[in-house]
Amino acid sequence: MIKAGDIVYLAYLGGLKNNEPKTDELGLVIKEHQIKGEAPQLYVQFDQKAPKWYYQHNLFNIKS
């Protein structure tokens, strides 16, 4: 489960690397939004770019 304050990778979508993490950028989860019955959405900032909303299943949590 990913929550605010976690460091994450973004997942490749489609193609040969489907659902593997993009390890060239790190993102910080700023806040979380969840509506009952829907997938959680996370507000993530990657590499000093403007933050964007991503679904939780499109992100990989970095584990130590």
mmCIF file of C-alpha atoms in Angstrom:
data_model
loop_
_atom_site.group_PDB
_atom_site.id
_atom_site.type_symbol
_atom_site.label_atom_id
_atom_site.label_comp_id
_atom_site.label_asym_id
_atom_site.label_seq_id
_atom_site.Cartn_x
_atom_site.Cartn_y
_atom_site.Cartn_z
ATOM 1 C CA MET A 1 0.000 0.000 0.000
ATOM 2 C CA ILE A 2 1.409 3.345 -1.042
ATOM 3 C CA LYS A 3 0.737 6.368 1.175
ATOM 4 C CA ALA A 4 1.734 10.040 1.399
ATOM 5 C CA GLY A 5 5.476 10.515 1.976
ATOM 6 C CA ASP A 6 6.572 7.381 0.083
ATOM 7 C CA ILE A 7 9.153 7.418 -2.703
ATOM 8 C CA VAL A 8 7.909 5.666 -5.873
ATOM 9 C CA TYR A 9 8.756 4.711 -9.445
ATOM 10 C CA LEU A 10 6.306 5.104 -12.339
ATOM 11 C CA ALA A 11 5.326 1.958 -14.278
ATOM 12 C CA TYR A 12 5.786 1.498 -18.015
ATOM 13 C CA LEU A 13 2.388 1.098 -19.653
ATOM 14 C CA GLY A 14 2.032 -1.360 -22.539
ATOM 15 C CA GLY A 15 4.690 -2.717 -24.876
ATOM 16 C CA LEU A 16 7.466 -5.144 -23.973
ATOM 17 C CA LYS A 17 8.100 -3.617 -20.533
ATOM 18 C CA ASN A 18 4.474 -3.724 -19.425
ATOM 19 C CA ASN A 19 4.098 -3.123 -15.661
ATOM 20 C CA GLU A 20 7.836 -2.816 -14.955
ATOM 21 C CA PRO A 21 9.142 0.243 -13.083
ATOM 22 C CA LYS A 22 10.870 3.163 -14.826
ATOM 23 C CA THR A 23 13.944 3.465 -12.634
ATOM 24 C CA ASP A 24 15.263 6.674 -14.201
ATOM 25 C CA GLU A 25 12.941 8.987 -12.192
ATOM 26 C CA LEU A 26 11.997 9.042 -8.506
ATOM 27 C CA GLY A 27 8.717 10.491 -7.320
ATOM 28 C CA LEU A 28 7.452 11.728 -3.975
ATOM 29 C CA VAL A 29 3.824 11.039 -3.040
ATOM 30 C CA ILE A 30 2.368 14.327 -1.804
ATOM 31 C CA LYS A 31 -1.237 13.376 -1.041
ATOM 32 C CA GLU A 32 -3.793 10.623 -1.528
ATOM 33 C CA HIS A 33 -7.408 10.678 -2.680
ATOM 34 C CA GLN A 34 -9.767 7.716 -2.362
ATOM 35 C CA ILE A 35 -13.434 7.388 -3.177
ATOM 36 C CA LYS A 36 -15.244 4.279 -1.945
ATOM 37 C CA GLY A 37 -15.310 1.629 -4.672
ATOM 38 C CA GLU A 38 -12.609 3.224 -6.838
ATOM 39 C CA ALA A 39 -8.854 2.768 -7.169
ATOM 40 C CA PRO A 40 -6.829 5.179 -4.978
ATOM 41 C CA GLN A 41 -5.298 8.185 -6.730
ATOM 42 C CA LEU A 42 -1.998 9.685 -5.613
ATOM 43 C CA TYR A 43 -0.599 13.173 -6.236
ATOM 44 C CA VAL A 44 3.065 12.588 -7.168
ATOM 45 C CA GLN A 45 5.927 14.916 -8.104
ATOM 46 C CA PHE A 46 8.752 13.533 -10.289
ATOM 47 C CA ASP A 47 12.123 15.323 -10.623
ATOM 48 C CA GLN A 48 11.117 18.940 -9.865
ATOM 49 C CA LYS A 49 8.293 18.810 -12.450
ATOM 50 C CA ALA A 50 4.729 19.866 -11.725
ATOM 51 C CA PRO A 51 2.890 17.212 -9.646
ATOM 52 C CA LYS A 52 0.262 15.043 -11.341
ATOM 53 C CA TRP A 53 -2.397 12.544 -10.264
ATOM 54 C CA TYR A 54 -1.653 8.827 -10.819
ATOM 55 C CA TYR A 55 -3.578 5.667 -9.996
ATOM 56 C CA GLN A 56 -1.940 3.506 -7.342
ATOM 57 C CA HIS A 57 -1.617 0.524 -9.703
ATOM 58 C CA ASN A 58 0.590 2.638 -12.029
ATOM 59 C CA LEU A 59 3.215 3.214 -9.308
ATOM 60 C CA PHE A 60 5.842 1.002 -7.641
ATOM 61 C CA ASN A 61 6.827 1.599 -4.017
ATOM 62 C CA ILE A 62 10.582 1.566 -3.344
ATOM 63 C CA LYS A 63 11.369 -0.942 -0.608
ATOM 64 C CA SER A 64 14.523 -0.832 1.475
#
